Amino acid sequence: MTKVDLAYRALKKLYPKLTQDAKTSLREMVAAVGNARDKVVADFAWQAWSNDLMEDMVWEGCISTYEQLSPTKDTRTNRWYLQLPFKPLVLPKNMGIYQITPCNNTFEYYQVPSTFNSLFNGSASKELGGNTGYWLSGDRIYFTVKQTEETLLDVHSISSSEDIADDDYFPFPPNLELDIINMAVQEYVLTKDIPEDLSDNNLADS
């Protein structure tokens, strides 16, 4: 399902039925759907975190995958980083970056705190048992060990809706679809000052 598909479903809940400004209405509802999805997912995650239920969260329905991204070396700091082509949602434990894996491999990189290098400098723990760690800093991901420009990485993320094209697959938990639609409708109604069709039959009262 795309943002456009979800926006059509949301528009069906409104009264009166829109005709002349249908394209404008759809565009505005698409934006409302994106805002609603981000808020619903973030609220759900923060609530789970506050109740110590993060381990029970099912993230797969929220994930976008960006494939074959290549790291770059920062010549000033000699650190390797990945410039993100998207903005991850701000979630507990930086779960906006769900997973990083080298292409065609099953192992994954491990998330570490941004203070990792200074905390474990000179310690065997810095080696992570031969694994690679990463931390998020702004719109970049930094790595604990040297990468190469030939390295290709797949980044699995819970991205901001604004970075997902209207006609691309729009990831959201299926069980939260109604919550997203209802919140989008509320935002749209407030913006356009249009009454809701409480009968949900798309017919004007006579």
Short mmCIF file of C-alpha atoms in Angstrom, two decimals, residues 18 21 24-25 28 187-194:
data_model
loop_
_atom_site.label_atom_id
_atom_site.label_comp_id
_atom_site.label_asym_id
_atom_site.label_seq_id
_atom_site.Cartn_x
_atom_site.Cartn_y
_atom_site.Cartn_z
CA LEU A 18 -14.93 16.44 -2.83
CA ASP A 21 -10.50 20.31 -5.80
CA THR A 24 -5.54 19.38 -4.15
CA SER A 25 -7.48 17.47 -1.52
CA GLU A 28 -3.12 17.52 1.30
CA GLU A 187 -5.66 16.89 10.80
CA TYR A 188 -7.22 17.36 7.35
CA VAL A 189 -10.59 18.47 8.77
CA LEU A 190 -8.91 21.05 11.00
CA THR A 191 -6.83 22.35 8.09
CA LYS A 192 -9.69 22.54 5.57
CA ASP A 193 -12.48 23.32 8.05
CA ILE A 194 -14.66 20.54 6.58
#
